[in-house]
């Protein structure tokens, strides 16, 4: 089948959405489908050499001059002074660039003279991916259009009240125009069903899956246990303070086999000093995905931090973790919620409430001594096969 895969996030470094989209495309190509990716041309400084090098599809890029703004704003956002400007910057961004900085992509896109695709797949993030899909659907109404969503849009807590109203109207419009919609979280799919009654029949759930399988690298006995976290951090939502306090107390009485937490990712400038005061943690900058895979192979256990208790979103790194042979410490904002219940069903997940009193660090030793298999049900081929089952509904 000839598939046109439309997404803004395909080649960016440090992007969970880009990894997810590469996993979809990898799976589709592995199943023998002819995939062309339509994306935007990001500045080279923001691209992942690993994702570009490992891509198996034909890629068409649309140049957007406004993306060059990101060359300077990314550096600015890392300074402490930037924290004070966040509110103003977000307000200006939301007003000038709705739904996002790639808003002009549908206008700039130059359609090929010969369009012979069997299906159009648009995948967020950014939401401009779906607006691009909408343009293509209008041009080719007989071609089925499938949307893939990571997170719900109108309930995004980072949006202003004005932007949320605009998002709600446009989210409904996009969902109505699609032939089928896929959510990578069953919790989000169910949430959208309740939010937009009447769309239930076209809403589907397929887990995100992982991009690459990672085998654990055998190594000589270490004098410490390495707990690894790859992703962004804040003390609201993904709160790491209780874990750090619990590890410090554990290490104080276990001098022979201490636990060390390695963090690779973006940490808010205002939180950097608060985290750095703990001896058990090392803060590192974000690294390209190739390095992340290497870190996975060398760690003893991986750390998953849930979003707030009200969130239906499942951070993508959880699925990357399930492509490894490592156990996962899952710290939950809601220990009785649906996500916690789902994780408890996975034998490699040590699920605990994200509070110092609930954390028993000594349990980690028992979990890292066991062997765990890579979850093949979440492989690129497996999730792509589920996507094709939906495509076949429109091609009898």
mmCIF file of C-alpha atoms in Angstrom:
data_model
loop_
_atom_site.group_PDB
_atom_site.id
_atom_site.type_symbol
_atom_site.label_atom_id
_atom_site.label_comp_id
_atom_site.label_asym_id
_atom_site.label_seq_id
_atom_site.Cartn_x
_atom_site.Cartn_y
_atom_site.Cartn_z
ATOM 1 C CA UNK A 1 0.000 0.000 0.000
ATOM 2 C CA UNK A 2 1.253 3.527 -0.782
ATOM 3 C CA UNK A 3 1.100 5.667 2.341
ATOM 4 C CA UNK A 4 1.633 9.411 2.711
ATOM 5 C CA UNK A 5 2.757 10.049 6.289
ATOM 6 C CA UNK A 6 2.381 13.711 7.310
ATOM 7 C CA UNK A 7 4.070 15.096 10.427
ATOM 8 C CA UNK A 8 6.060 18.117 11.598
ATOM 9 C CA UNK A 9 8.053 16.065 14.116
ATOM 10 C CA UNK A 10 10.131 13.497 12.258
ATOM 11 C CA UNK A 11 13.785 14.508 12.442
ATOM 12 C CA UNK A 12 14.106 16.586 15.624
ATOM 13 C CA UNK A 13 16.590 15.759 18.322
ATOM 14 C CA UNK A 14 15.173 15.171 21.807
ATOM 15 C CA UNK A 15 11.568 14.796 20.622
ATOM 16 C CA UNK A 16 9.386 11.970 21.891
ATOM 17 C CA UNK A 17 6.925 12.660 19.055
ATOM 18 C CA UNK A 18 9.712 12.336 16.470
ATOM 19 C CA UNK A 19 10.733 8.974 17.927
ATOM 20 C CA UNK A 20 7.100 7.825 17.872
ATOM 21 C CA UNK A 21 6.676 8.853 14.233
ATOM 22 C CA UNK A 22 9.888 7.121 13.224
ATOM 23 C CA UNK A 23 8.637 3.966 14.932
ATOM 24 C CA UNK A 24 5.395 4.068 12.924
ATOM 25 C CA UNK A 25 7.251 4.602 9.649
ATOM 26 C CA UNK A 26 9.853 1.944 10.493
ATOM 27 C CA UNK A 27 7.074 -0.555 11.145
ATOM 28 C CA UNK A 28 5.164 0.289 7.969
ATOM 29 C CA UNK A 29 8.312 -0.024 5.843
ATOM 30 C CA UNK A 30 9.245 -3.311 7.517
ATOM 31 C CA UNK A 31 5.835 -4.692 6.554
ATOM 32 C CA UNK A 32 6.592 -3.902 2.916
ATOM 33 C CA UNK A 33 4.537 -0.736 2.442
ATOM 34 C CA UNK A 34 5.702 2.180 0.286
ATOM 35 C CA UNK A 35 5.907 5.168 2.658
ATOM 36 C CA UNK A 36 6.570 8.810 1.801
ATOM 37 C CA UNK A 37 6.981 11.281 4.673
ATOM 38 C CA UNK A 38 5.893 14.897 4.245
ATOM 39 C CA UNK A 39 7.475 17.101 6.897
ATOM 40 C CA UNK A 40 8.968 20.560 7.426
ATOM 41 C CA UNK A 41 12.624 21.435 6.971
ATOM 42 C CA UNK A 42 13.969 22.045 10.466
ATOM 43 C CA UNK A 43 17.304 23.838 10.963
ATOM 44 C CA UNK A 44 20.224 21.402 10.972
ATOM 45 C CA UNK A 45 21.076 22.402 14.554
ATOM 46 C CA UNK A 46 17.786 20.898 15.719
ATOM 47 C CA UNK A 47 17.941 17.679 13.717
ATOM 48 C CA UNK A 48 18.871 14.271 15.069
ATOM 49 C CA UNK A 49 21.644 12.724 13.000
ATOM 50 C CA UNK A 50 20.521 9.317 14.224
ATOM 51 C CA UNK A 51 16.902 9.722 13.064
ATOM 52 C CA UNK A 52 17.973 11.112 9.692
ATOM 53 C CA UNK A 53 20.457 8.277 9.219
ATOM 54 C CA UNK A 54 18.016 5.513 10.240
ATOM 55 C CA UNK A 55 15.062 6.706 8.177
ATOM 56 C CA UNK A 56 13.769 4.123 5.674
ATOM 57 C CA UNK A 57 11.182 6.229 3.827
ATOM 58 C CA UNK A 58 11.322 8.876 1.137
ATOM 59 C CA UNK A 59 11.195 12.298 2.840
ATOM 60 C CA UNK A 60 9.898 15.556 1.341
ATOM 61 C CA UNK A 61 10.634 18.715 3.324
ATOM 62 C CA UNK A 62 8.894 22.100 3.108
ATOM 63 C CA UNK A 63 11.032 25.104 4.012
ATOM 64 C CA UNK A 64 9.466 27.485 6.556
ATOM 65 C CA UNK A 65 11.613 30.596 7.202
ATOM 66 C CA UNK A 66 10.033 31.161 10.625
ATOM 67 C CA UNK A 67 11.654 27.962 11.930
ATOM 68 C CA UNK A 68 14.990 29.774 11.928
ATOM 69 C CA UNK A 69 13.688 31.694 14.955
ATOM 70 C CA UNK A 70 14.205 28.521 16.958
ATOM 71 C CA UNK A 71 17.977 28.671 16.483
ATOM 72 C CA UNK A 72 18.125 31.506 19.011
ATOM 73 C CA UNK A 73 15.084 30.864 21.206
ATOM 74 C CA UNK A 74 16.266 27.380 22.163
ATOM 75 C CA UNK A 75 19.461 28.798 23.680
ATOM 76 C CA UNK A 76 17.577 31.586 25.417
ATOM 77 C CA UNK A 77 15.122 29.168 27.005
ATOM 78 C CA UNK A 78 17.945 27.484 28.929
ATOM 79 C CA UNK A 79 18.938 30.579 30.863
ATOM 80 C CA UNK A 80 17.471 31.511 34.239
ATOM 81 C CA UNK A 81 16.391 34.861 32.890
ATOM 82 C CA UNK A 82 14.266 33.033 30.337
ATOM 83 C CA UNK A 83 12.021 31.679 33.073
ATOM 84 C CA UNK A 84 10.723 35.191 33.754
ATOM 85 C CA UNK A 85 9.936 35.640 30.077
ATOM 86 C CA UNK A 86 8.094 32.349 29.609
ATOM 87 C CA UNK A 87 4.628 33.797 30.144
ATOM 88 C CA UNK A 88 5.102 36.651 27.691
ATOM 89 C CA UNK A 89 6.796 34.460 25.124
ATOM 90 C CA UNK A 90 4.024 31.859 25.269
ATOM 91 C CA UNK A 91 1.340 34.519 24.925
ATOM 92 C CA UNK A 92 2.991 36.012 21.833
ATOM 93 C CA UNK A 93 3.575 32.560 20.384
ATOM 94 C CA UNK A 94 -0.061 31.535 20.872
ATOM 95 C CA UNK A 95 -1.361 34.737 19.287
ATOM 96 C CA UNK A 96 0.955 34.827 16.286
ATOM 97 C CA UNK A 97 1.419 31.124 15.678
ATOM 98 C CA UNK A 98 -1.806 29.181 16.073
ATOM 99 C CA UNK A 99 -1.849 26.246 16.303
ATOM 100 C CA UNK A 100 1.980 26.338 16.372
ATOM 101 C CA UNK A 101 5.052 27.692 14.640
ATOM 102 C CA UNK A 102 4.386 25.470 11.592
ATOM 103 C CA UNK A 103 1.008 27.129 10.916
ATOM 104 C CA UNK A 104 2.050 28.201 7.400
ATOM 105 C CA UNK A 105 2.997 24.718 6.262
ATOM 106 C CA UNK A 106 -0.301 24.056 4.391
ATOM 107 C CA UNK A 107 0.122 27.367 2.520
ATOM 108 C CA UNK A 108 3.757 26.714 1.590
ATOM 109 C CA UNK A 109 3.269 23.073 0.604
ATOM 110 C CA UNK A 110 3.704 22.366 -3.102
ATOM 111 C CA UNK A 111 1.711 19.341 -4.130
ATOM 112 C CA UNK A 112 3.267 16.944 -6.648
ATOM 113 C CA UNK A 113 1.646 16.779 -10.071
ATOM 114 C CA UNK A 114 0.864 13.083 -9.563
ATOM 115 C CA UNK A 115 -0.852 12.022 -6.324
ATOM 116 C CA UNK A 116 -1.358 8.257 -6.149
ATOM 117 C CA UNK A 117 -1.463 7.395 -2.449
ATOM 118 C CA UNK A 118 -3.843 4.823 -0.983
ATOM 119 C CA UNK A 119 -4.069 6.496 2.433
ATOM 120 C CA UNK A 120 -3.072 9.741 4.155
ATOM 121 C CA UNK A 121 -1.794 9.475 7.739
ATOM 122 C CA UNK A 122 -1.236 12.681 9.738
ATOM 123 C CA UNK A 123 0.454 12.478 13.127
ATOM 124 C CA UNK A 124 0.920 15.091 15.835
ATOM 125 C CA UNK A 125 2.867 16.769 17.283
ATOM 126 C CA UNK A 126 2.648 19.589 16.108
ATOM 127 C CA UNK A 127 -1.061 20.030 15.489
ATOM 128 C CA UNK A 128 -0.175 21.659 12.149
ATOM 129 C CA UNK A 129 0.376 18.081 10.977
ATOM 130 C CA UNK A 130 -3.387 17.548 11.059
ATOM 131 C CA UNK A 131 -4.112 20.873 9.364
ATOM 132 C CA UNK A 132 -1.773 19.723 6.604
ATOM 133 C CA UNK A 133 -3.692 16.442 6.510
ATOM 134 C CA UNK A 134 -6.945 18.398 6.266
ATOM 135 C CA UNK A 135 -5.654 20.278 3.210
ATOM 136 C CA UNK A 136 -4.710 17.018 1.513
ATOM 137 C CA UNK A 137 -8.083 15.488 2.368
ATOM 138 C CA UNK A 138 -9.865 18.445 0.756
ATOM 139 C CA UNK A 139 -7.729 18.045 -2.367
ATOM 140 C CA UNK A 140 -8.279 14.258 -2.446
ATOM 141 C CA UNK A 141 -11.614 13.535 -0.736
ATOM 142 C CA UNK A 142 -11.680 9.910 -1.930
ATOM 143 C CA UNK A 143 -8.400 9.029 -0.186
ATOM 144 C CA UNK A 144 -8.930 7.806 3.418
ATOM 145 C CA UNK A 145 -7.417 10.095 6.061
ATOM 146 C CA UNK A 146 -6.247 8.638 9.375
ATOM 147 C CA UNK A 147 -5.097 10.893 12.223
ATOM 148 C CA UNK A 148 -2.680 9.787 14.979
ATOM 149 C CA UNK A 149 -2.782 11.788 18.218
ATOM 150 C CA UNK A 150 -0.402 11.527 21.141
ATOM 151 C CA UNK A 151 -2.115 13.932 23.529
ATOM 152 C CA UNK A 152 -5.552 15.559 23.655
ATOM 153 C CA UNK A 153 -5.320 19.139 22.467
ATOM 154 C CA UNK A 154 -7.955 21.325 24.121
ATOM 155 C CA UNK A 155 -7.167 20.008 27.615
ATOM 156 C CA UNK A 156 -3.450 20.858 27.400
ATOM 157 C CA UNK A 157 -2.682 22.624 30.697
ATOM 158 C CA UNK A 158 0.001 24.775 29.058
ATOM 159 C CA UNK A 159 -2.564 26.599 26.895
ATOM 160 C CA UNK A 160 -4.104 29.934 27.845
ATOM 161 C CA UNK A 161 -7.888 30.091 28.257
ATOM 162 C CA UNK A 162 -8.256 31.865 24.907
ATOM 163 C CA UNK A 163 -6.101 29.328 23.110
ATOM 164 C CA UNK A 164 -7.970 26.451 24.760
ATOM 165 C CA UNK A 165 -11.244 27.697 23.275
ATOM 166 C CA UNK A 166 -9.664 27.933 19.827
ATOM 167 C CA UNK A 167 -8.140 24.494 20.280
ATOM 168 C CA UNK A 168 -11.478 22.970 21.287
ATOM 169 C CA UNK A 169 -13.219 24.278 18.142
ATOM 170 C CA UNK A 170 -10.435 23.123 15.849
ATOM 171 C CA UNK A 171 -9.944 19.781 17.571
ATOM 172 C CA UNK A 172 -13.605 18.941 17.004
ATOM 173 C CA UNK A 173 -13.412 20.037 13.358
ATOM 174 C CA UNK A 174 -10.325 17.953 12.660
ATOM 175 C CA UNK A 175 -11.781 14.843 14.297
ATOM 176 C CA UNK A 176 -15.018 15.216 12.367
ATOM 177 C CA UNK A 177 -13.210 15.435 9.022
ATOM 178 C CA UNK A 178 -11.042 12.337 9.594
ATOM 179 C CA UNK A 179 -12.049 8.885 8.390
ATOM 180 C CA UNK A 180 -10.396 7.321 11.440
ATOM 181 C CA UNK A 181 -8.554 8.624 14.498
ATOM 182 C CA UNK A 182 -5.900 6.743 16.492
ATOM 183 C CA UNK A 183 -4.864 7.598 20.055
ATOM 184 C CA UNK A 184 -1.720 6.082 21.581
ATOM 185 C CA UNK A 185 -3.325 6.013 25.040
ATOM 186 C CA UNK A 186 -6.554 4.121 25.703
ATOM 187 C CA UNK A 187 -7.242 6.556 28.542
ATOM 188 C CA UNK A 188 -7.057 9.496 26.131
ATOM 189 C CA UNK A 189 -9.232 7.694 23.580
ATOM 190 C CA UNK A 190 -11.909 7.172 26.237
ATOM 191 C CA UNK A 191 -11.593 10.804 27.353
ATOM 192 C CA UNK A 192 -12.152 12.047 23.794
ATOM 193 C CA UNK A 193 -15.166 9.754 23.421
ATOM 194 C CA UNK A 194 -16.805 11.540 26.340
ATOM 195 C CA UNK A 195 -15.657 14.988 25.203
ATOM 196 C CA UNK A 196 -17.037 14.660 21.661
ATOM 197 C CA UNK A 197 -20.099 12.370 21.671
ATOM 198 C CA UNK A 198 -20.993 11.029 18.253
ATOM 199 C CA UNK A 199 -17.423 10.350 17.155
ATOM 200 C CA UNK A 200 -17.018 7.065 19.017
ATOM 201 C CA UNK A 201 -17.067 4.796 15.957
ATOM 202 C CA UNK A 202 -14.058 6.424 14.322
ATOM 203 C CA UNK A 203 -11.869 6.536 17.482
ATOM 204 C CA UNK A 204 -9.263 3.781 17.895
ATOM 205 C CA UNK A 205 -6.471 2.897 20.297
ATOM 206 C CA UNK A 206 -3.041 1.615 19.283
ATOM 207 C CA UNK A 207 -0.190 1.768 21.818
ATOM 208 C CA UNK A 208 2.713 4.011 20.898
ATOM 209 C CA UNK A 209 5.290 1.262 20.825
ATOM 210 C CA UNK A 210 9.065 1.654 20.873
ATOM 211 C CA UNK A 211 11.440 2.498 18.015
ATOM 212 C CA UNK A 212 14.508 0.337 18.715
ATOM 213 C CA UNK A 213 15.129 -2.831 20.703
ATOM 214 C CA UNK A 214 17.883 -2.494 23.329
ATOM 215 C CA UNK A 215 19.825 -5.425 24.770
ATOM 216 C CA UNK A 216 21.462 -5.043 28.178
ATOM 217 C CA UNK A 217 25.253 -4.807 27.932
ATOM 218 C CA UNK A 218 27.043 -7.307 30.216
ATOM 219 C CA UNK A 219 29.459 -5.520 32.529
ATOM 220 C CA UNK A 220 31.678 -6.236 35.488
ATOM 221 C CA UNK A 221 30.267 -5.769 38.972
ATOM 222 C CA UNK A 222 29.686 -2.083 39.713
ATOM 223 C CA UNK A 223 29.943 -0.420 43.086
ATOM 224 C CA UNK A 224 26.584 1.292 42.612
ATOM 225 C CA UNK A 225 23.125 0.828 41.055
ATOM 226 C CA UNK A 226 22.359 3.088 38.093
ATOM 227 C CA UNK A 227 18.797 4.402 37.897
ATOM 228 C CA UNK A 228 18.250 6.272 34.615
ATOM 229 C CA UNK A 229 15.731 8.947 33.609
ATOM 230 C CA UNK A 230 15.591 10.462 30.112
ATOM 231 C CA UNK A 231 13.191 13.369 29.730
ATOM 232 C CA UNK A 232 12.068 16.751 31.026
ATOM 233 C CA UNK A 233 11.546 17.523 34.716
ATOM 234 C CA UNK A 234 9.661 19.860 36.980
ATOM 235 C CA UNK A 235 8.527 19.758 40.609
ATOM 236 C CA UNK A 236 4.910 20.117 39.458
ATOM 237 C CA UNK A 237 3.487 17.187 37.549
ATOM 238 C CA UNK A 238 6.596 15.043 37.159
ATOM 239 C CA UNK A 239 7.884 15.503 40.687
ATOM 240 C CA UNK A 240 11.250 13.926 41.442
ATOM 241 C CA UNK A 241 11.877 15.410 44.906
ATOM 242 C CA UNK A 242 10.386 12.491 46.938
ATOM 243 C CA UNK A 243 12.583 9.978 45.108
ATOM 244 C CA UNK A 244 15.753 11.998 45.670
ATOM 245 C CA UNK A 245 15.038 12.297 49.379
ATOM 246 C CA UNK A 246 14.354 8.562 49.664
ATOM 247 C CA UNK A 247 17.565 7.637 47.813
ATOM 248 C CA UNK A 248 19.646 9.951 50.018
ATOM 249 C CA UNK A 249 18.322 8.276 53.138
ATOM 250 C CA UNK A 250 18.938 4.802 51.681
ATOM 251 C CA UNK A 251 22.499 5.631 50.600
ATOM 252 C CA UNK A 252 23.337 6.977 54.059
ATOM 253 C CA UNK A 253 22.887 3.477 55.522
ATOM 254 C CA UNK A 254 24.098 1.424 52.526
ATOM 255 C CA UNK A 255 27.632 2.600 51.781
ATOM 256 C CA UNK A 256 28.600 -0.507 49.760
ATOM 257 C CA UNK A 257 25.902 -0.434 47.050
ATOM 258 C CA UNK A 258 24.526 3.055 46.673
ATOM 259 C CA UNK A 259 21.840 4.070 44.193
ATOM 260 C CA UNK A 260 22.722 6.807 41.714
ATOM 261 C CA UNK A 261 20.186 8.601 39.541
ATOM 262 C CA UNK A 262 21.357 9.772 36.118
ATOM 263 C CA UNK A 263 19.115 12.380 34.458
ATOM 264 C CA UNK A 264 19.446 13.228 30.776
ATOM 265 C CA UNK A 265 17.070 15.951 29.641
ATOM 266 C CA UNK A 266 15.733 19.441 30.130
ATOM 267 C CA UNK A 267 15.377 20.702 33.694
ATOM 268 C CA UNK A 268 13.787 24.056 34.382
ATOM 269 C CA UNK A 269 16.424 26.601 35.361
ATOM 270 C CA UNK A 270 14.553 27.413 38.572
ATOM 271 C CA UNK A 271 14.753 23.756 39.637
ATOM 272 C CA UNK A 272 18.335 23.059 38.660
ATOM 273 C CA UNK A 273 19.878 24.159 41.974
ATOM 274 C CA UNK A 274 17.192 22.380 44.022
ATOM 275 C CA UNK A 275 17.958 19.077 42.324
ATOM 276 C CA UNK A 276 21.751 19.532 42.289
ATOM 277 C CA UNK A 277 21.915 19.729 46.094
ATOM 278 C CA UNK A 278 21.315 15.962 46.276
ATOM 279 C CA UNK A 279 24.506 13.886 46.119
ATOM 280 C CA UNK A 280 22.764 10.897 44.543
ATOM 281 C CA UNK A 281 21.843 12.624 41.282
ATOM 282 C CA UNK A 282 23.783 13.727 38.211
ATOM 283 C CA UNK A 283 22.200 16.199 35.782
ATOM 284 C CA UNK A 284 23.132 15.895 32.123
ATOM 285 C CA UNK A 285 21.972 17.785 29.038
ATOM 286 C CA UNK A 286 19.677 16.206 26.471
ATOM 287 C CA UNK A 287 21.467 13.856 24.077
ATOM 288 C CA UNK A 288 20.621 12.435 20.675
ATOM 289 C CA UNK A 289 18.540 9.273 20.583
ATOM 290 C CA UNK A 290 21.525 7.117 19.615
ATOM 291 C CA UNK A 291 23.176 8.045 22.927
ATOM 292 C CA UNK A 292 19.907 7.400 24.780
ATOM 293 C CA UNK A 293 19.857 3.834 23.457
ATOM 294 C CA UNK A 294 23.443 3.354 24.650
ATOM 295 C CA UNK A 295 22.506 4.662 28.098
ATOM 296 C CA UNK A 296 19.590 2.214 28.260
ATOM 297 C CA UNK A 297 21.933 -0.679 27.556
ATOM 298 C CA UNK A 298 24.231 0.284 30.435
ATOM 299 C CA UNK A 299 21.659 1.132 33.135
ATOM 300 C CA UNK A 300 20.313 -1.167 35.861
ATOM 301 C CA UNK A 301 16.801 0.270 36.106
ATOM 302 C CA UNK A 302 14.763 2.947 34.349
ATOM 303 C CA UNK A 303 12.620 5.637 35.972
ATOM 304 C CA UNK A 304 9.123 6.566 34.843
ATOM 305 C CA UNK A 305 7.341 9.597 36.331
ATOM 306 C CA UNK A 306 3.642 9.927 35.608
ATOM 307 C CA UNK A 307 2.015 13.236 34.783
ATOM 308 C CA UNK A 308 -0.498 14.787 37.190
ATOM 309 C CA UNK A 309 -3.289 12.588 38.544
ATOM 310 C CA UNK A 310 -5.844 14.210 36.214
ATOM 311 C CA UNK A 311 -3.836 13.559 33.043
ATOM 312 C CA UNK A 312 -4.740 10.807 30.565
ATOM 313 C CA UNK A 313 -1.391 11.198 28.794
ATOM 314 C CA UNK A 314 1.274 8.514 29.009
ATOM 315 C CA UNK A 315 4.785 9.961 28.532
ATOM 316 C CA UNK A 316 6.345 8.330 25.493
ATOM 317 C CA UNK A 317 9.509 7.270 27.282
ATOM 318 C CA UNK A 318 7.543 4.486 29.004
ATOM 319 C CA UNK A 319 7.171 2.722 25.661
ATOM 320 C CA UNK A 320 10.841 3.283 24.814
ATOM 321 C CA UNK A 321 11.619 1.628 28.143
ATOM 322 C CA UNK A 322 9.556 -1.433 27.188
ATOM 323 C CA UNK A 323 11.871 -1.980 24.226
ATOM 324 C CA UNK A 324 14.686 -2.765 26.692
ATOM 325 C CA UNK A 325 15.500 -5.681 28.997
ATOM 326 C CA UNK A 326 15.376 -3.512 32.131
ATOM 327 C CA UNK A 327 12.906 -3.166 35.006
ATOM 328 C CA UNK A 328 11.081 0.153 35.366
ATOM 329 C CA UNK A 329 10.428 2.079 38.587
ATOM 330 C CA UNK A 330 7.043 3.762 38.003
ATOM 331 C CA UNK A 331 6.225 6.647 40.348
ATOM 332 C CA UNK A 332 2.556 7.540 40.169
ATOM 333 C CA UNK A 333 0.690 10.706 41.060
ATOM 334 C CA UNK A 334 -2.425 8.514 41.472
ATOM 335 C CA UNK A 335 -1.594 5.050 42.760
ATOM 336 C CA UNK A 336 -5.220 3.934 42.353
ATOM 337 C CA UNK A 337 -5.727 5.334 38.852
ATOM 338 C CA UNK A 338 -6.224 3.506 35.559
ATOM 339 C CA UNK A 339 -2.620 4.020 34.459
ATOM 340 C CA UNK A 340 -1.224 2.585 37.701
ATOM 341 C CA UNK A 341 -3.527 -0.415 37.340
ATOM 342 C CA UNK A 342 -2.326 -0.973 33.776
ATOM 343 C CA UNK A 343 1.342 -0.762 34.786
ATOM 344 C CA UNK A 344 0.885 -3.222 37.631
ATOM 345 C CA UNK A 345 -0.086 -5.778 34.984
ATOM 346 C CA UNK A 346 3.438 -5.598 33.524
ATOM 347 C CA UNK A 347 5.867 -7.831 35.412
ATOM 348 C CA UNK A 348 8.823 -5.486 34.870
ATOM 349 C CA UNK A 349 7.090 -2.423 36.403
ATOM 350 C CA UNK A 350 7.655 -1.637 40.083
ATOM 351 C CA UNK A 351 4.702 0.673 40.752
ATOM 352 C CA UNK A 352 4.746 3.023 43.735
ATOM 353 C CA UNK A 353 3.056 6.209 44.878
ATOM 354 C CA UNK A 354 5.259 9.233 44.260
ATOM 355 C CA UNK A 355 5.813 10.094 47.898
ATOM 356 C CA UNK A 356 8.834 9.623 50.146
ATOM 357 C CA UNK A 357 6.853 7.542 52.654
ATOM 358 C CA UNK A 358 5.757 5.059 49.967
ATOM 359 C CA UNK A 359 9.173 4.476 48.433
ATOM 360 C CA UNK A 360 11.196 1.455 49.507
ATOM 361 C CA UNK A 361 14.517 1.872 47.718
ATOM 362 C CA UNK A 362 15.816 -1.495 48.968
ATOM 363 C CA UNK A 363 13.310 -3.194 46.611
ATOM 364 C CA UNK A 364 15.357 -2.052 43.623
ATOM 365 C CA UNK A 365 18.067 -4.662 44.284
ATOM 366 C CA UNK A 366 15.545 -7.489 43.941
ATOM 367 C CA UNK A 367 14.104 -6.129 40.709
ATOM 368 C CA UNK A 368 17.417 -5.606 38.924
ATOM 369 C CA UNK A 369 18.515 -9.183 39.687
ATOM 370 C CA UNK A 370 15.766 -10.625 37.434
ATOM 371 C CA UNK A 371 15.737 -11.044 33.656
ATOM 372 C CA UNK A 372 13.153 -9.260 31.509
ATOM 373 C CA UNK A 373 12.247 -9.800 27.869
ATOM 374 C CA UNK A 374 11.661 -7.072 25.299
ATOM 375 C CA UNK A 375 7.923 -6.635 24.736
ATOM 376 C CA UNK A 376 7.429 -7.644 21.089
ATOM 377 C CA UNK A 377 3.752 -6.660 21.197
ATOM 378 C CA UNK A 378 4.970 -3.038 21.193
ATOM 379 C CA UNK A 379 7.472 -3.421 18.354
ATOM 380 C CA UNK A 380 7.265 -1.105 15.311
ATOM 381 C CA UNK A 381 6.020 -4.015 13.209
ATOM 382 C CA UNK A 382 3.291 -4.936 15.690
ATOM 383 C CA UNK A 383 1.874 -1.421 16.096
ATOM 384 C CA UNK A 384 2.133 -0.746 12.339
ATOM 385 C CA UNK A 385 0.191 -3.938 11.663
ATOM 386 C CA UNK A 386 -2.613 -2.650 13.879
ATOM 387 C CA UNK A 387 -2.595 0.633 11.957
ATOM 388 C CA UNK A 388 -2.872 -1.244 8.674
ATOM 389 C CA UNK A 389 -5.872 -3.163 10.001
ATOM 390 C CA UNK A 390 -7.627 0.207 10.209
ATOM 391 C CA UNK A 391 -6.423 1.190 6.729
ATOM 392 C CA UNK A 392 -7.854 -2.020 5.296
ATOM 393 C CA UNK A 393 -11.318 -1.013 6.511
ATOM 394 C CA UNK A 394 -11.346 1.486 3.653
ATOM 395 C CA UNK A 395 -9.764 -0.799 1.035
ATOM 396 C CA UNK A 396 -11.774 -3.992 0.640
#
